[in-house]
mmCIF file of C-alpha atoms in Angstrom:
data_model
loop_
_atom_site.group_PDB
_atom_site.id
_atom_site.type_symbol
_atom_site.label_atom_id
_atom_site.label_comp_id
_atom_site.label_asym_id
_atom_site.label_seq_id
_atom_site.Cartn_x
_atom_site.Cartn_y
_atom_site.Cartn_z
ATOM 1 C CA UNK B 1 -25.590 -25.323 41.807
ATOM 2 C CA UNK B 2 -23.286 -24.656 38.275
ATOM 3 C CA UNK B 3 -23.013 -27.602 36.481
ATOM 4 C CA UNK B 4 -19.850 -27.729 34.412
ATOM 5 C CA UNK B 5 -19.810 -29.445 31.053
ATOM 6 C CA UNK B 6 -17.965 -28.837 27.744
ATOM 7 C CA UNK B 7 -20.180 -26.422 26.357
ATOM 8 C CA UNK B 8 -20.502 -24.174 30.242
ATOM 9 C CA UNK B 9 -18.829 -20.451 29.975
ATOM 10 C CA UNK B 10 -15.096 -20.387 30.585
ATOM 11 C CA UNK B 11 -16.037 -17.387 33.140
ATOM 12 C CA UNK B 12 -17.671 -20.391 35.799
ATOM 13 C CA UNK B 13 -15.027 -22.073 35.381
ATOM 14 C CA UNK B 14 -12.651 -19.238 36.629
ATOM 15 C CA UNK B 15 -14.677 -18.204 38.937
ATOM 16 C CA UNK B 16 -14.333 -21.528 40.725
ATOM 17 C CA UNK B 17 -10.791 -21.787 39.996
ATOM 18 C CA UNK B 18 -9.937 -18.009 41.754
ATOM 19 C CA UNK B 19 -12.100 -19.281 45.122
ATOM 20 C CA UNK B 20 -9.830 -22.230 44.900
ATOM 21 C CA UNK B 21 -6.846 -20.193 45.521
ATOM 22 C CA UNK B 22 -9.005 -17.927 47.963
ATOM 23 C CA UNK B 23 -9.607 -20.952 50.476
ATOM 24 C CA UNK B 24 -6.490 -22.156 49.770
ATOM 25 C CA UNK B 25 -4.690 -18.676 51.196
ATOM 26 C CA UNK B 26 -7.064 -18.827 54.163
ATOM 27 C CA UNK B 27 -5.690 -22.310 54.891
ATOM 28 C CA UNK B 28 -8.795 -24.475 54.713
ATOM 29 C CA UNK B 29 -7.787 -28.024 54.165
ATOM 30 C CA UNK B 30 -8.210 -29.770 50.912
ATOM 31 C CA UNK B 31 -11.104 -31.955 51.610
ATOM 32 C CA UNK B 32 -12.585 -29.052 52.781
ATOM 33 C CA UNK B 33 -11.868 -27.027 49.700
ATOM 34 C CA UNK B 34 -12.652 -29.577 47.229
ATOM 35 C CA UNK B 35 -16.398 -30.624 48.772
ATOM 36 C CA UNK B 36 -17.241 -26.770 48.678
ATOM 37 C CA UNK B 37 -16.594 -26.395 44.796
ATOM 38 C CA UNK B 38 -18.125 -29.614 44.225
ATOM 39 C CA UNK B 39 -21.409 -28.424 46.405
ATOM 40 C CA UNK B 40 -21.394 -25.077 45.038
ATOM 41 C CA UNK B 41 -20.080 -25.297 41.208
ATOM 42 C CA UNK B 42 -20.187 -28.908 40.095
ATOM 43 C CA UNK B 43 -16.753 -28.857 39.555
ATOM 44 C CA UNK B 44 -15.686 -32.464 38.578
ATOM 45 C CA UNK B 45 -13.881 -34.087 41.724
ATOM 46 C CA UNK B 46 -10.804 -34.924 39.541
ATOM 47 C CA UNK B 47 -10.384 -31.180 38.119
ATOM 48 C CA UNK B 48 -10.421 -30.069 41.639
ATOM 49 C CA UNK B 49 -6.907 -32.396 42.279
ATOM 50 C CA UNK B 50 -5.429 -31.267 39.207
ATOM 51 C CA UNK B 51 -6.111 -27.636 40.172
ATOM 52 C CA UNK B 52 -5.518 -27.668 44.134
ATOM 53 C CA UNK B 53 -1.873 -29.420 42.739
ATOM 54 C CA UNK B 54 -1.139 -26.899 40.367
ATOM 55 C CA UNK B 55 -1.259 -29.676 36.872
ATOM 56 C CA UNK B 56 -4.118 -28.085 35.525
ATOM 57 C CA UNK B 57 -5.843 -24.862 35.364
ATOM 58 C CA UNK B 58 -9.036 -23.277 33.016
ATOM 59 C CA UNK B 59 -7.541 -21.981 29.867
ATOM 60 C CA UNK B 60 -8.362 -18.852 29.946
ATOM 61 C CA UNK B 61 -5.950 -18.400 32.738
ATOM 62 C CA UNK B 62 -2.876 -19.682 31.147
ATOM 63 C CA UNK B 63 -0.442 -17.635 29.887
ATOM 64 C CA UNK B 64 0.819 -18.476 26.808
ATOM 65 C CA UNK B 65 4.736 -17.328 26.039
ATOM 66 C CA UNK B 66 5.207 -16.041 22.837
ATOM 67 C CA UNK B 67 8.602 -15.068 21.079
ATOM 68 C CA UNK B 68 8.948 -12.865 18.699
ATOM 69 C CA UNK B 69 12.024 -11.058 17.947
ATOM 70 C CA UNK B 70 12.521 -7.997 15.776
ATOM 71 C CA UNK B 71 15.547 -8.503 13.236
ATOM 72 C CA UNK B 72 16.323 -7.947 9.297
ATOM 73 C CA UNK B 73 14.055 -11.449 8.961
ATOM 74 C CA UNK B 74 11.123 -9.955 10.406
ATOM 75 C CA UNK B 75 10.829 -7.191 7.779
ATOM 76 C CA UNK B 76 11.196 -9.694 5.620
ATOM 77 C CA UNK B 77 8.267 -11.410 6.675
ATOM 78 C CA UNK B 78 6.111 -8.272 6.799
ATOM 79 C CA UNK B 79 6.589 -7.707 3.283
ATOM 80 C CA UNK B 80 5.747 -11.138 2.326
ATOM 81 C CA UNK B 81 2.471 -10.793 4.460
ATOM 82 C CA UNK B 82 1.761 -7.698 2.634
ATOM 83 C CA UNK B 83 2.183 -9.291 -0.563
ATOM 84 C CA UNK B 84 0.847 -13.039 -0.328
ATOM 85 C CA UNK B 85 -0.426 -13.006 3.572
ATOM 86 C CA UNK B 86 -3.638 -12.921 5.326
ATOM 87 C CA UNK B 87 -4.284 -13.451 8.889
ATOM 88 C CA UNK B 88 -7.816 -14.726 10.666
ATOM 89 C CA UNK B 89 -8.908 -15.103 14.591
ATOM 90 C CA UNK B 90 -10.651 -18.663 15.033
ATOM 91 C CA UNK B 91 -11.357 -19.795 18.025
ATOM 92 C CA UNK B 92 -8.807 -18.159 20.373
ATOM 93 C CA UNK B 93 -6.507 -18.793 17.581
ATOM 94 C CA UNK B 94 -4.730 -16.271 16.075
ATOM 95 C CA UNK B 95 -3.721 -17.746 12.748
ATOM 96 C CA UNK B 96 -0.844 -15.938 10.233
ATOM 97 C CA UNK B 97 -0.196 -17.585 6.890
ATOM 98 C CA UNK B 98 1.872 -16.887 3.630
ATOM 99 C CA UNK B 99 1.251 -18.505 0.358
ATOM 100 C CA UNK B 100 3.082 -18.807 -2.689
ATOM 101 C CA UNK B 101 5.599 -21.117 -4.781
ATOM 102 C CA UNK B 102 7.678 -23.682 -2.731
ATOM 103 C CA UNK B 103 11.254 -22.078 -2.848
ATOM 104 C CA UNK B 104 9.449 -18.407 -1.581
ATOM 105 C CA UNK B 105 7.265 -20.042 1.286
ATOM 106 C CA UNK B 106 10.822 -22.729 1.615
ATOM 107 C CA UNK B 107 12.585 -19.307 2.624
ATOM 108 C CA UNK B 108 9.655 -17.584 4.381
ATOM 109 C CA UNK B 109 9.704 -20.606 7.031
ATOM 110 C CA UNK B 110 13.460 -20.152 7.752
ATOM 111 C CA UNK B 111 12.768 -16.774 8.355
ATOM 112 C CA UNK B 112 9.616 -17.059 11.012
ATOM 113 C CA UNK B 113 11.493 -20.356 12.312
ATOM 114 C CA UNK B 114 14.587 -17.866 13.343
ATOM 115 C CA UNK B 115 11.991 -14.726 14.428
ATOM 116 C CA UNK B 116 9.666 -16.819 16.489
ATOM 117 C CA UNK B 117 11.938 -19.447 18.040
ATOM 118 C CA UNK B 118 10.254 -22.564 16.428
ATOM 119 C CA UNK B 119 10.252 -24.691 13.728
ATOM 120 C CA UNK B 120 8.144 -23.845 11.252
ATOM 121 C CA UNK B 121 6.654 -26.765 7.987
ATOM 122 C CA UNK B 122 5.942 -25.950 4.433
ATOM 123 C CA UNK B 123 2.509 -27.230 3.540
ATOM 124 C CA UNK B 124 1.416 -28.517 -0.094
ATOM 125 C CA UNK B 125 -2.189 -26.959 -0.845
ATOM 126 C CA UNK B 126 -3.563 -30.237 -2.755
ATOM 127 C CA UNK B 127 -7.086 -28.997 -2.758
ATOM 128 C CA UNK B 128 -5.838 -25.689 -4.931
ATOM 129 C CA UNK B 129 -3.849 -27.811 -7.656
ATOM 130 C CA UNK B 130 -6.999 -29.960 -7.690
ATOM 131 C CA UNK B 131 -9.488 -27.381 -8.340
ATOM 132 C CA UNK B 132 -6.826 -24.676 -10.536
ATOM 133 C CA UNK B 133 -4.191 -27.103 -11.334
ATOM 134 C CA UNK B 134 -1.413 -25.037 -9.870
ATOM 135 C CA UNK B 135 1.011 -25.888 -7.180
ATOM 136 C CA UNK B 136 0.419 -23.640 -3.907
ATOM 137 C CA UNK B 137 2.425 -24.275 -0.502
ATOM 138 C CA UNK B 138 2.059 -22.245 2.705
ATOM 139 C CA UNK B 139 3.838 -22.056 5.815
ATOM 140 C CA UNK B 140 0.789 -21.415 8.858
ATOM 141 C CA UNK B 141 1.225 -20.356 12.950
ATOM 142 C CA UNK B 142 -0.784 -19.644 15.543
ATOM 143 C CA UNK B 143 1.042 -16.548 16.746
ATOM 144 C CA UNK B 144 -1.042 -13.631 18.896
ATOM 145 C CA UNK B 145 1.381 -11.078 18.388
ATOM 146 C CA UNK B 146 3.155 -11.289 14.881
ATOM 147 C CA UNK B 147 -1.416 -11.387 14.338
ATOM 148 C CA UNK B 148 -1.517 -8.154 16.049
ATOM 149 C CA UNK B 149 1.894 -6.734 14.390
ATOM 150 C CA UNK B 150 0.622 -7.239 10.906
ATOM 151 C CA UNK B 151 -3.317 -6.414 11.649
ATOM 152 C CA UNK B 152 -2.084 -3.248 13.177
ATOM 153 C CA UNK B 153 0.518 -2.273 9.999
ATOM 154 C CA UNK B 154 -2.432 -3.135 7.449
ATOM 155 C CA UNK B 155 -4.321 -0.325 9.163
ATOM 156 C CA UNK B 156 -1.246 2.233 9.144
ATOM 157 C CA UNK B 157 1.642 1.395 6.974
ATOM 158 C CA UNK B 158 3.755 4.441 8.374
ATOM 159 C CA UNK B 159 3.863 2.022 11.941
ATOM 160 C CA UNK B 160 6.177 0.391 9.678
ATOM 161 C CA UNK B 161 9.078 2.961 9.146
ATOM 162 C CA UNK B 162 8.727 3.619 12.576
ATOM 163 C CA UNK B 163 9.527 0.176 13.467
ATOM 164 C CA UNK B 164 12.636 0.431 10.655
ATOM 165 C CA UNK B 165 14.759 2.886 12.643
ATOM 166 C CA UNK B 166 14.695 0.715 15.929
ATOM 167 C CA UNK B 167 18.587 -1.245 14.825
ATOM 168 C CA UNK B 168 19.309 -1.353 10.765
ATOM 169 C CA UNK B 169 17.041 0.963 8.896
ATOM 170 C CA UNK B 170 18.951 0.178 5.430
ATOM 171 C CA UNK B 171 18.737 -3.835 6.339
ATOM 172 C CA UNK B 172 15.573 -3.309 7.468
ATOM 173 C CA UNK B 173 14.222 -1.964 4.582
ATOM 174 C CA UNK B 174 15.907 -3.666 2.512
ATOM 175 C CA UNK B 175 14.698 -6.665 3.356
ATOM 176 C CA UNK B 176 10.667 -5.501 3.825
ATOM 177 C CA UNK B 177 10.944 -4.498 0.268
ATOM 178 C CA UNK B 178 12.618 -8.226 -0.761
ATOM 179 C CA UNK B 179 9.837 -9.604 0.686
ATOM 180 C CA UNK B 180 7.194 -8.092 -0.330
ATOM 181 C CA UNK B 181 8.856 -8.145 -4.275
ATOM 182 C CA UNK B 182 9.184 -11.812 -3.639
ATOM 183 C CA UNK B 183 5.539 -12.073 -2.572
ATOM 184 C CA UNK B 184 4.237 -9.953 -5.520
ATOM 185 C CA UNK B 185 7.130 -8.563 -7.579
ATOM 186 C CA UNK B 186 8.463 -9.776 -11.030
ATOM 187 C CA UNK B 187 11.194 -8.127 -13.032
#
């Protein structure tokens, strides 16, 4: 017998959760379906409900909708990244921030806030004025594919021009090198 707790693979847990929906196609009744998990995986009595009902389901398994739309503010945003962004996987997470003075990061989050569909916060970095004595904001998401956009045009920056010509190449550019002279750029 599997016993489930918090630190038990995620794999046992979908394993359990697909022979749910097995039995459940064959037509064996509930009772029936929930004392076999319990016998053969452990499976917590009350998980069984939420899954035979639909509520719940092992994480894994969810699919998680992500917008992300490709206009004139998205170019903008790869510049940024290029100049003051870094991204880092954490646990599942897929995390994308950009740092820099308040009216740059101020703009940044308008920009990701109209690309992605949500609303996006400026952050004060108090820890960095502490230690340097300078003011830092950021604007941070956990976003799998604007993480996989930019990883993949850090490795190849002509992926870039490619995606330029898809509506407004001038706009496009245009605003990819704003960003990126906002992130960096001084005149």
């Amino acid at each position: 017998m599997i016993k489930f707790n918090d630190k038990k693979k995620e794999s046992d847990r979908i394993k359990a959760y697909k022979l749910l929906n097995k039995l459940k196609d064959k037509g064996i009744s509930r009772p029936e379906i929930i004392k076999i998990l319990i016998d053969n995986y452990g499976v917590n009595k009350g998980r069984v409900y939420d899954w035979y009902s639909g509520r719940n389901m092992p994480w894994k398994l969810k699919e998680k909708v992500e917008h992300l739309e490709y206009c004139e503010e998205l170019f903008y945003l790869l510049g940024a990244m290029l100049g003051d962004g870094c991204i880092y996987e954490w646990k599942g997470q897929f995390q994308v921030k950009i740092y820099g003075e308040k009216e740059f990061i101020e703009k940044c989050a308008i920009k990701l806030s109209l690309c992605l569909k949500k609303d996006i916060k400026c952050y004060y970095y108090k820890s960095y004025f502490k230690t340097r004595g300078s003011h830092l904001w950021y604007i941070q998401t956990s976003h799998k594919k604007l993480f996989m956009l930019f990883q993949s045009i850090r490795t190849d920056l002509g992926m870039v021009l490619n995606l330029m010509k898809n509506k407004s190449f001038k706009g496009n550019s245009i605003n990819f090198i704003e960003g990126f002279f906002d992130a960096e750029g001084c005149v």
